[in-house]
């Protein structure tokens, strides 16, 4: 299986955009989507507090699944069950369920209410995904586990460590899923298991046998895979990345970096047959939209579509062959791809291509052109300094020497940004548009706006 990860904890696209994206995913070789809803899910009743103001409706969730089915894409929902639960634990109502009081990252597994809450979250998501045969329970990066008072007490009374505590909680989650949803298969990230001994992993095999691990962080994957074979796991998945791993505020996707990541995974895949009975079940192409619920946005989905296309076709063809390259260019309507420069030539016909080109402009020219005008224009530095502007005086003769140039630059960027905003609004909800502009455009454009205001 080849699942494309949609991380909705930031920049969740409107369903109308997914209508355009799903056929493209299918065409490029994906056969499933891993949907990390977080606060975009239409939680009901007690859980309604978890919903974003722009959360999808129940009809939207239904529509997403119809679209997926239409394009032969298996839907796998992802519900975080241990770490990365800031969207839950940031609420005062659930603050008492934190492992460490100050941090909203991870659940305290010793309070019965934690499991009760997880059961109702899982139930609501699974009820709305009746056709899904898989669920992903996250379970990665459980920061501060073992640091809370309850955990310290538990470890001293049970002569245990954070690893045993981790496994105990995961077994409880799996126990609920296997009892309640017979035949539902479970995926989880593997990073927390890497620190746990083979002996400890073997002990709870009866339940861990129901889960397939998704291994991340490729180069050293083979030693971990050997450990999982010794621990009795039979199925493994790999998680590569097509965007969202090269920096929390990354706005432009580095193509060659992500291609190399997939080529490394292909090498690991070739080693799997030697690790029988372990078998490779699938690959998740992750596309993180935020590093966590509180961080800024990484690359927008339209910006990373060339990377996604290259990565998917690399997996399909066992390398970025001529055939893979031709398919990428044909499907995306591009003339060529420059991997090292992370650029594409040609107008392109993929969904959101206008945003792709406009973000390229912002990324490559906005800051540079404004700073150049403000920093290098000697008349501004000499006759229209912050001091002049503060005290509102200046010589019109000198001001006229830079005025028309600055006004033109301002007018051009304002007009460009109006178009960009309109394009973003077609795909995204208002909170995303606002955040993206605040982070990527306003820090530079506001300097120019202020100068023009003072000049006038």
Coordinates of N, CA, C and O in Angstrom, one line a residue, residues 52-223:
X52 N -12.3 22.6 15.8 CA -11.9 23.9 15.3 C -13.2 24.6 14.8 O -14.1 24.0 14.3
X53 N -13.2 26.0 14.8 CA -14.4 26.7 14.2 C -14.6 26.3 12.7 O -15.7 26.5 12.2
X54 N -13.5 25.8 12.1 CA -13.7 25.5 10.7 C -13.7 24.0 10.4 O -13.4 23.5 9.3
X55 N -14.0 23.2 11.5 CA -14.0 21.7 11.3 C -14.9 21.3 10.2 O -15.9 21.9 9.9
X56 N -14.5 20.2 9.6 CA -15.4 19.6 8.6 C -16.7 19.2 9.2 O -16.8 18.8 10.4
X57 N -17.7 19.2 8.4 CA -19.0 18.7 8.8 C -19.1 17.2 8.6 O -18.2 16.6 8.0
X58 N -20.2 16.6 9.2 CA -20.3 15.1 9.0 C -20.5 14.8 7.5 O -20.0 13.8 7.0
X59 N -21.2 15.7 6.8 CA -21.3 15.6 5.3 C -20.0 15.6 4.6 O -19.7 14.9 3.7
X60 N -19.1 16.5 5.1 CA -17.8 16.6 4.5 C -17.0 15.3 4.7 O -16.3 14.8 3.7
X61 N -17.1 14.7 5.9 CA -16.4 13.4 6.2 C -16.9 12.3 5.2 O -16.1 11.6 4.7
X62 N -18.2 12.4 5.0 CA -18.8 11.4 4.1 C -18.4 11.6 2.7 O -18.0 10.7 2.0
X63 N -18.3 12.9 2.3 CA -17.9 13.2 0.9 C -16.4 12.8 0.7 O -16.1 12.3 -0.4
X64 N -15.6 13.1 1.7 CA -14.2 12.7 1.5 C -14.0 11.2 1.3 O -13.3 10.8 0.4
X65 N -14.8 10.4 2.0 CA -14.8 9.0 1.8 C -15.3 8.5 0.4 O -14.8 7.6 -0.2
X66 N -16.4 9.2 0.0 CA -16.9 8.9 -1.3 C -15.9 9.2 -2.4 O -15.7 8.4 -3.3
X67 N -15.2 10.3 -2.3 CA -14.2 10.7 -3.3 C -13.1 9.7 -3.3 O -12.6 9.3 -4.3
X68 N -12.7 9.3 -2.1 CA -11.6 8.3 -2.0 C -12.0 7.0 -2.6 O -11.2 6.4 -3.4
X69 N -13.2 6.6 -2.4 CA -13.7 5.3 -3.0 C -13.7 5.4 -4.5 O -13.3 4.5 -5.2
X70 N -14.2 6.5 -5.0 CA -14.3 6.8 -6.4 C -12.9 6.6 -7.1 O -12.8 6.2 -8.2
X71 N -11.9 7.1 -6.4 CA -10.5 7.0 -6.9 C -9.7 5.9 -6.4 O -8.4 6.0 -6.4
X72 N -10.4 4.9 -5.8 CA -9.7 3.7 -5.3 C -8.6 4.0 -4.3 O -7.5 3.4 -4.4
X73 N -8.9 4.9 -3.4 CA -8.0 5.2 -2.3 C -8.6 4.7 -1.0 O -9.7 5.1 -0.6
X74 N -7.8 3.9 -0.3 CA -8.2 3.4 1.0 C -8.1 4.5 2.0 O -7.1 5.2 2.0
X75 N -9.1 4.7 2.9 CA -9.0 5.8 3.9 C -8.6 5.2 5.2 O -9.2 4.3 5.8
X76 N -7.5 5.7 5.8 CA -7.0 5.3 7.1 C -7.0 6.5 8.0 O -6.2 7.4 7.9
X77 N -8.0 6.6 9.0 CA -7.9 7.7 9.9 C -6.8 7.6 11.0 O -6.5 6.4 11.3
X78 N -6.2 8.7 11.4 CA -5.2 8.7 12.4 C -5.7 9.4 13.6 O -6.1 10.6 13.5
X79 N -5.7 8.8 14.8 CA -6.1 9.4 16.1 C -4.9 9.2 17.0 O -4.5 8.1 17.4
X80 N -4.3 10.3 17.5 CA -3.2 10.3 18.4 C -3.8 9.8 19.8 O -4.8 10.3 20.3
X81 N -3.1 8.8 20.4 CA -3.6 8.2 21.6 C -2.6 8.3 22.8 O -2.9 7.7 23.9
X82 N -1.5 9.1 22.7 CA -0.6 9.2 23.8 C 0.1 10.5 23.8 O 0.0 11.3 24.7
X83 N 1.0 10.7 22.8 CA 1.7 12.0 22.7 C 1.0 12.8 21.6 O 0.0 12.4 21.0
X84 N 1.5 14.1 21.3 CA 0.9 15.0 20.3 C -0.6 15.2 20.5 O -1.3 15.1 19.5
X85 N -1.0 15.4 21.7 CA -2.4 15.6 22.0 C -2.7 17.0 22.5 O -3.6 17.2 23.3
X86 N -1.9 18.0 22.0 CA -2.1 19.4 22.4 C -3.5 19.9 22.1 O -4.0 20.7 22.9
X87 N -4.0 19.4 21.0 CA -5.3 19.9 20.6 C -6.4 19.5 21.7 O -7.5 20.1 21.7
X88 N -6.1 18.5 22.5 CA -7.0 18.1 23.5 C -6.6 18.7 24.9 O -7.4 19.3 25.5
X89 N -5.4 18.6 25.2 CA -4.9 19.0 26.5 C -4.7 20.5 26.7 O -4.4 20.9 27.8
X90 N -4.9 21.2 25.6 CA -4.8 22.7 25.8 C -6.1 23.2 26.4 O -6.1 24.3 27.0
X91 N -7.1 22.4 26.4 CA -8.4 22.9 26.9 C -8.4 22.7 28.5 O -8.0 21.6 29.0
X92 N -8.9 23.7 29.1 CA -9.0 23.6 30.6 C -9.7 22.4 31.1 O -9.3 21.8 32.1
X93 N -10.7 22.0 30.3 CA -11.5 20.8 30.7 C -10.7 19.6 30.8 O -11.0 18.7 31.6
X94 N -9.6 19.5 30.0 CA -8.8 18.2 30.0 C -7.4 18.4 30.6 O -6.6 17.5 30.5
X95 N -7.2 19.6 31.1 CA -5.8 19.9 31.6 C -5.3 18.9 32.7 O -4.1 18.6 32.7
X96 N -6.3 18.4 33.5 CA -5.9 17.5 34.6 C -5.4 16.1 34.0 O -4.9 15.3 34.8
X97 N -5.5 15.9 32.7 CA -5.1 14.6 32.1 C -3.6 14.7 31.6 O -3.2 13.8 30.9
X98 N -3.0 15.8 31.8 CA -1.6 16.0 31.3 C -0.6 15.1 32.1 O -0.7 15.0 33.4
X99 N 0.4 14.6 31.5 CA 1.5 13.9 32.2 C 2.2 14.8 33.1 O 2.4 14.6 34.3
X100 N 2.6 16.0 32.5 CA 3.2 17.0 33.3 C 2.3 18.3 33.2 O 2.0 18.7 32.1
X101 N 2.0 18.8 34.4 CA 1.0 19.9 34.4 C 1.2 21.0 33.5 O 0.3 21.6 32.8
X102 N 2.5 21.4 33.3 CA 2.8 22.6 32.5 C 2.7 22.4 31.0 O 2.6 23.3 30.3
X103 N 2.9 21.1 30.6 CA 3.0 20.8 29.2 C 1.8 20.1 28.6 O 1.3 19.1 29.2
X104 N 1.2 20.6 27.5 CA 0.0 20.0 26.9 C 0.3 18.8 26.0 O -0.6 18.4 25.2
X105 N 1.5 18.3 26.0 CA 1.9 17.3 24.9 C 1.3 15.9 25.1 O 0.9 15.3 24.1
X106 N 1.4 15.4 26.3 CA 1.2 14.0 26.5 C 0.2 13.7 27.6 O 0.1 14.4 28.6
X107 N -0.6 12.5 27.4 CA -1.5 12.1 28.4 C -0.8 11.5 29.6 O 0.2 10.8 29.5
X108 N -1.5 11.6 30.8 CA -1.1 10.8 31.9 C -1.8 9.5 31.8 O -3.1 9.5 31.9
X109 N -1.1 8.4 31.7 CA -1.8 7.1 31.4 C -2.4 6.5 32.7 O -3.0 5.4 32.6
X110 N -2.2 7.1 33.9 CA -2.6 6.5 35.1 C -4.0 6.9 35.6 O -4.5 6.4 36.5
X111 N -4.5 7.9 34.9 CA -5.9 8.4 35.3 C -6.9 7.7 34.5 O -6.8 7.7 33.2
X112 N -7.8 7.0 35.1 CA -8.8 6.2 34.3 C -9.5 7.0 33.3 O -9.9 6.5 32.2
X113 N -9.7 8.3 33.6 CA -10.4 9.2 32.6 C -9.7 9.3 31.3 O -10.3 9.6 30.3
X114 N -8.3 9.1 31.3 CA -7.6 9.2 30.0 C -8.1 8.2 29.0 O -8.4 8.5 27.9
X115 N -8.2 6.9 29.5 CA -8.6 5.9 28.6 C -10.1 6.1 28.2 O -10.4 5.9 27.1
X116 N -10.9 6.5 29.2 CA -12.3 6.7 28.9 C -12.5 7.8 27.8 O -13.3 7.6 26.8
X117 N -11.7 8.9 27.9 CA -11.7 9.9 26.8 C -11.3 9.4 25.5 O -11.9 9.6 24.5
X118 N -10.2 8.6 25.5 CA -9.7 8.0 24.2 C -10.7 7.1 23.6 O -10.9 7.1 22.4
X119 N -11.4 6.3 24.4 CA -12.4 5.4 23.9 C -13.5 6.2 23.2 O -13.9 5.8 22.1
X120 N -13.9 7.3 23.8 CA -15.0 8.1 23.1 C -14.5 8.8 21.8 O -15.2 8.9 20.8
X121 N -13.2 9.3 21.9 CA -12.7 9.9 20.6 C -12.5 8.9 19.5 O -13.0 9.1 18.4
X122 N -11.9 7.7 19.8 CA -11.8 6.7 18.9 C -13.1 6.2 18.3 O -13.3 6.0 17.1
X123 N -14.1 6.0 19.2 CA -15.4 5.6 18.8 C -16.1 6.5 17.8 O -16.6 6.1 16.8
X124 N -16.0 7.8 18.1 CA -16.6 8.8 17.2 C -15.9 8.8 15.8 O -16.6 8.8 14.8
X125 N -14.6 8.7 15.8 CA -13.9 8.7 14.5 C -14.2 7.4 13.7 O -14.5 7.4 12.5
X126 N -14.2 6.2 14.4 CA -14.4 4.9 13.8 C -15.8 4.8 13.2 O -16.1 4.4 12.1
X127 N -16.8 5.3 14.0 CA -18.2 5.3 13.6 C -18.4 6.0 12.3 O -19.2 5.6 11.5
X128 N -17.6 7.1 12.0 CA -17.7 7.8 10.8 C -16.9 7.2 9.7 O -16.8 7.8 8.6
X129 N -16.1 6.2 10.0 CA -15.3 5.5 8.9 C -15.6 4.0 8.9 O -14.7 3.2 9.0
X130 N -16.8 3.7 8.7 CA -17.3 2.3 8.7 C -16.6 1.4 7.7 O -16.6 0.2 7.8
X131 N -16.2 2.1 6.6 CA -15.6 1.2 5.5 C -14.1 1.1 5.6 O -13.5 0.3 4.9
X132 N -13.5 1.8 6.6 CA -12.0 1.7 6.8 C -11.7 0.4 7.4 O -12.3 0.0 8.4
X133 N -10.6 -0.3 6.9 CA -10.2 -1.6 7.5 C -9.0 -1.3 8.4 O -8.5 -2.3 9.1
X134 N -8.4 -0.1 8.4 CA -7.3 0.2 9.2 C -7.6 1.4 10.1 O -8.3 2.3 9.6
X135 N -6.9 1.5 11.2 CA -6.8 2.8 12.0 C -5.4 3.0 12.4 O -4.7 2.0 12.7
X136 N -4.9 4.2 12.5 CA -3.6 4.5 13.0 C -3.7 5.2 14.3 O -4.5 6.2 14.5
X137 N -3.0 4.7 15.3 CA -3.2 5.2 16.7 C -2.0 6.1 17.1 O -1.8 6.5 18.3
X138 N -1.2 6.6 16.1 CA -0.1 7.5 16.4 C 0.9 6.9 17.4 O 1.6 6.1 17.0
X139 N 0.9 7.4 18.6 CA 1.7 6.9 19.7 C 3.2 7.2 19.6 O 4.0 6.5 20.1
X140 N 3.5 8.3 18.8 CA 4.9 8.7 18.7 C 5.2 9.8 19.7 O 4.3 10.5 20.2
X141 N 6.5 10.1 19.9 CA 7.0 11.2 20.6 C 6.2 11.6 21.9 O 5.6 12.7 22.0
X142 N 6.1 10.6 22.8 CA 5.4 10.9 24.1 C 6.3 11.6 25.0 O 7.0 11.1 25.9
X143 N 6.4 12.9 24.7 CA 7.4 13.8 25.5 C 7.0 13.8 27.0 O 5.8 13.8 27.3
X144 N 8.1 13.8 27.8 CA 7.9 13.9 29.3 C 7.3 12.7 30.0 O 6.9 12.7 31.1
X145 N 7.1 11.6 29.2 CA 6.6 10.4 29.8 C 7.5 9.9 31.0 O 8.7 9.8 30.8
X146 N 6.9 9.7 32.1 CA 7.7 9.3 33.3 C 8.1 10.4 34.2 O 8.6 10.2 35.3
X147 N 7.8 11.7 33.8 CA 8.2 12.8 34.6 C 7.1 13.3 35.5 O 7.4 14.1 36.4
X148 N 5.9 12.9 35.3 CA 4.8 13.3 36.2 C 4.8 12.5 37.5 O 5.4 11.4 37.6
X149 N 4.2 13.1 38.6 CA 4.2 12.4 39.9 C 3.6 11.0 39.8 O 4.1 10.1 40.4
X150 N 2.4 10.9 39.1 CA 1.7 9.6 39.1 C 2.7 8.6 38.4 O 2.7 7.4 38.9
X151 N 3.4 9.0 37.4 CA 4.3 8.0 36.7 C 5.4 7.6 37.6 O 5.8 6.5 37.7
X152 N 6.0 8.6 38.3 CA 7.1 8.3 39.3 C 6.7 7.3 40.3 O 7.4 6.4 40.6
X153 N 5.5 7.6 40.9 CA 4.9 6.6 41.9 C 4.7 5.3 41.3 O 5.1 4.3 41.9
X154 N 4.2 5.2 40.1 CA 3.9 3.9 39.5 C 5.2 3.1 39.3 O 5.3 1.9 39.6
X155 N 6.2 3.9 38.8 CA 7.5 3.2 38.5 C 8.2 2.7 39.8 O 8.7 1.6 39.8
X156 N 8.1 3.4 40.8 CA 8.7 3.0 42.1 C 7.9 1.8 42.7 O 8.5 0.8 43.2
X157 N 6.6 1.8 42.6 CA 5.8 0.7 43.2 C 5.9 -0.6 42.3 O 5.8 -1.7 42.8
X158 N 6.0 -0.4 41.0 CA 6.0 -1.6 40.1 C 7.4 -2.0 39.6 O 7.5 -2.8 38.7
X159 N 8.4 -1.3 40.1 CA 9.8 -1.5 39.6 C 9.8 -1.5 38.1 O 10.5 -2.3 37.5
X160 N 9.1 -0.6 37.5 CA 9.1 -0.5 36.1 C 9.8 0.8 35.6 O 10.4 1.5 36.3
X161 N 9.8 0.9 34.2 CA 10.4 2.1 33.6 C 9.4 2.7 32.7 O 8.3 2.2 32.5
X162 N 9.8 3.8 32.0 CA 8.9 4.5 31.1 C 8.4 3.6 29.9 O 7.3 3.7 29.5
X163 N 9.3 2.7 29.5 CA 9.0 1.7 28.4 C 7.9 0.8 28.8 O 6.9 0.6 28.0
X164 N 7.9 0.2 30.0 CA 6.8 -0.7 30.5 C 5.5 0.1 30.6 O 4.5 -0.4 30.2
X165 N 5.6 1.3 31.0 CA 4.5 2.2 31.2 C 3.8 2.5 29.8 O 2.6 2.5 29.7
X166 N 4.7 2.8 28.9 CA 4.3 3.0 27.5 C 3.5 1.8 27.0 O 2.4 2.0 26.5
X167 N 4.1 0.6 27.1 CA 3.5 -0.6 26.6 C 2.1 -0.9 27.2 O 1.2 -1.3 26.6
X168 N 2.1 -0.6 28.5 CA 0.9 -0.9 29.3 C -0.3 0.0 28.7 O -1.4 -0.6 28.5
X169 N 0.0 1.3 28.5 CA -1.1 2.1 27.9 C -1.5 1.7 26.5 O -2.7 1.6 26.2
X170 N -0.5 1.4 25.7 CA -0.8 1.0 24.3 C -1.6 -0.3 24.3 O -2.5 -0.4 23.5
X171 N -1.3 -1.2 25.2 CA -2.0 -2.5 25.3 C -3.5 -2.2 25.6 O -4.4 -2.8 25.1
X172 N -3.7 -1.2 26.5 CA -5.1 -0.9 26.9 C -5.9 -0.3 25.7 O -7.0 -0.7 25.5
X173 N -5.2 0.5 24.9 CA -5.8 1.1 23.7 C -6.1 0.0 22.7 O -7.3 -0.1 22.2
X174 N -5.2 -0.9 22.5 CA -5.3 -2.0 21.5 C -6.4 -3.0 22.0 O -7.2 -3.5 21.2
X175 N -6.4 -3.2 23.3 CA -7.4 -4.1 23.9 C -8.8 -3.6 23.6 O -9.7 -4.4 23.2
X176 N -9.0 -2.3 23.8 CA -10.3 -1.7 23.5 C -10.7 -1.9 22.0 O -11.8 -2.3 21.6
X177 N -9.7 -1.6 21.1 CA -10.0 -1.7 19.7 C -10.3 -3.1 19.2 O -11.2 -3.3 18.4
X178 N -9.5 -4.0 19.7 CA -9.8 -5.4 19.3 C -11.1 -6.0 19.8 O -11.8 -6.7 19.1
X179 N -11.5 -5.6 21.1 CA -12.7 -6.1 21.6 C -13.9 -5.4 21.0 O -14.9 -6.1 20.7
X180 N -13.8 -4.1 20.6 CA -14.9 -3.4 20.2 C -15.1 -3.4 18.6 O -16.2 -3.4 18.1
X181 N -14.0 -3.5 17.9 CA -14.0 -3.4 16.4 C -13.3 -4.6 15.8 O -12.1 -4.5 15.4
X182 N -14.0 -5.7 15.8 CA -13.3 -7.0 15.4 C -12.9 -6.8 13.9 O -13.6 -6.4 13.1
X183 N -11.6 -7.2 13.7 CA -11.1 -7.2 12.3 C -10.5 -5.9 11.9 O -9.9 -5.8 10.8
X184 N -10.6 -4.8 12.7 CA -10.0 -3.6 12.3 C -8.5 -3.7 12.6 O -8.1 -4.1 13.7
X185 N -7.7 -3.3 11.6 CA -6.3 -3.5 11.7 C -5.7 -2.2 12.2 O -6.2 -1.1 11.8
X186 N -4.6 -2.3 13.0 CA -4.1 -1.1 13.7 C -2.6 -0.8 13.2 O -1.8 -1.7 13.1
X187 N -2.4 0.5 12.9 CA -1.0 1.0 12.7 C -0.5 1.9 13.8 O -1.4 2.5 14.4
X188 N 0.8 1.9 14.1 CA 1.3 2.9 15.0 C 2.7 3.2 14.6 O 3.4 2.4 14.0
X189 N 3.2 4.4 14.9 CA 4.6 4.8 14.7 C 5.5 4.0 15.6 O 5.1 3.6 16.7
X190 N 6.7 3.8 15.2 CA 7.6 2.9 15.9 C 8.6 3.6 16.8 O 9.3 2.9 17.6
X191 N 8.7 4.9 16.8 CA 9.9 5.5 17.4 C 10.0 5.3 18.9 O 11.1 5.1 19.4
X192 N 8.9 5.2 19.6 CA 8.9 4.9 21.1 C 9.4 3.5 21.4 O 10.0 3.2 22.4
X193 N 9.1 2.6 20.5 CA 9.5 1.2 20.7 C 11.0 0.9 20.5 O 11.5 -0.1 20.9
X194 N 11.6 1.9 19.8 CA 13.1 1.7 19.5 C 13.9 1.7 20.8 O 15.0 1.1 20.8
X195 N 13.4 2.3 21.9 CA 14.2 2.4 23.1 C 13.8 1.2 24.0 O 14.4 1.1 25.1
X196 N 12.8 0.4 23.6 CA 12.3 -0.7 24.5 C 13.0 -2.0 24.1 O 13.2 -2.3 23.0
X197 N 13.4 -2.8 25.1 CA 14.2 -4.0 24.9 C 13.3 -5.1 24.2 O 12.1 -5.1 24.3
X198 N 14.0 -6.0 23.5 CA 13.3 -7.1 22.9 C 12.5 -7.9 23.9 O 11.3 -8.3 23.6
X199 N 13.1 -8.1 25.1 CA 12.3 -8.9 26.1 C 11.0 -8.3 26.5 O 10.0 -8.9 26.5
X200 N 11.1 -6.9 26.7 CA 9.8 -6.2 27.0 C 8.8 -6.2 25.9 O 7.6 -6.3 26.1
X201 N 9.3 -6.2 24.7 CA 8.4 -6.2 23.5 C 7.8 -7.6 23.3 O 6.6 -7.7 22.9
X202 N 8.5 -8.6 23.6 CA 8.0 -10.0 23.5 C 6.9 -10.3 24.4 O 5.9 -10.9 24.1
X203 N 7.0 -9.8 25.7 CA 6.1 -10.1 26.7 C 4.6 -9.9 26.3 O 3.8 -10.8 26.4
X204 N 4.3 -8.7 25.8 CA 2.9 -8.5 25.5 C 2.5 -8.8 24.1 O 1.6 -8.2 23.5
X205 N 3.1 -9.8 23.5 CA 2.9 -10.2 22.1 C 1.4 -10.4 21.8 O 1.0 -10.0 20.7
X206 N 0.7 -11.0 22.7 CA -0.7 -11.3 22.4 C -1.4 -10.1 21.8 O -2.2 -10.3 20.8
X207 N -1.2 -9.0 22.4 CA -1.9 -7.8 21.8 C -1.1 -7.1 20.8 O -1.6 -6.6 19.8
X208 N 0.2 -6.9 21.0 CA 1.0 -6.2 20.0 C 1.0 -6.9 18.6 O 1.3 -6.4 17.6
X209 N 0.6 -8.2 18.7 CA 0.5 -9.0 17.4 C -0.6 -8.4 16.5 O -0.7 -8.7 15.3
X210 N -1.5 -7.6 17.1 CA -2.6 -7.0 16.3 C -2.2 -5.7 15.6 O -3.0 -5.1 14.9
X211 N -1.0 -5.3 15.9 CA -0.6 -3.9 15.3 C 0.5 -4.1 14.3 O 1.4 -5.0 14.4
X212 N 0.5 -3.2 13.3 CA 1.6 -3.1 12.4 C 2.4 -1.9 12.6 O 1.8 -0.8 12.8
X213 N 3.7 -2.0 12.7 CA 4.6 -0.8 13.0 C 4.9 0.0 11.8 O 5.1 -0.6 10.7
X214 N 4.9 1.3 11.9 CA 5.3 2.2 10.8 C 6.6 2.8 11.2 O 6.7 3.6 12.1
X215 N 7.7 2.3 10.5 CA 9.1 2.7 10.9 C 9.4 4.0 10.2 O 9.2 4.2 9.0
X216 N 10.0 5.0 11.1 CA 10.4 6.3 10.5 C 11.9 6.4 10.7 O 12.5 5.5 11.3
X217 N 12.5 7.5 10.1 CA 13.9 7.8 10.3 C 14.7 6.6 9.6 O 15.2 5.7 10.3
X218 N 14.9 6.8 8.3 CA 15.3 5.7 7.5 C 16.8 5.1 7.7 O 17.0 4.0 7.8
X219 N 17.8 6.0 7.6 CA 19.2 5.4 7.4 C 19.5 4.3 8.3 O 20.2 3.3 7.9
X220 N 19.1 4.3 9.6 CA 19.5 3.3 10.5 C 18.3 2.3 10.7 O 18.2 1.6 11.7
X221 N 17.5 2.1 9.7 CA 16.3 1.3 9.9 C 16.6 -0.2 10.0 O 15.9 -0.9 10.8
X222 N 17.6 -0.7 9.3 CA 17.8 -2.2 9.3 C 18.0 -2.7 10.7 O 17.4 -3.7 11.1
X223 N 18.9 -2.2 11.6 CA 19.0 -2.7 12.9 C 17.7 -2.8 13.7 O 17.4 -3.7 14.4

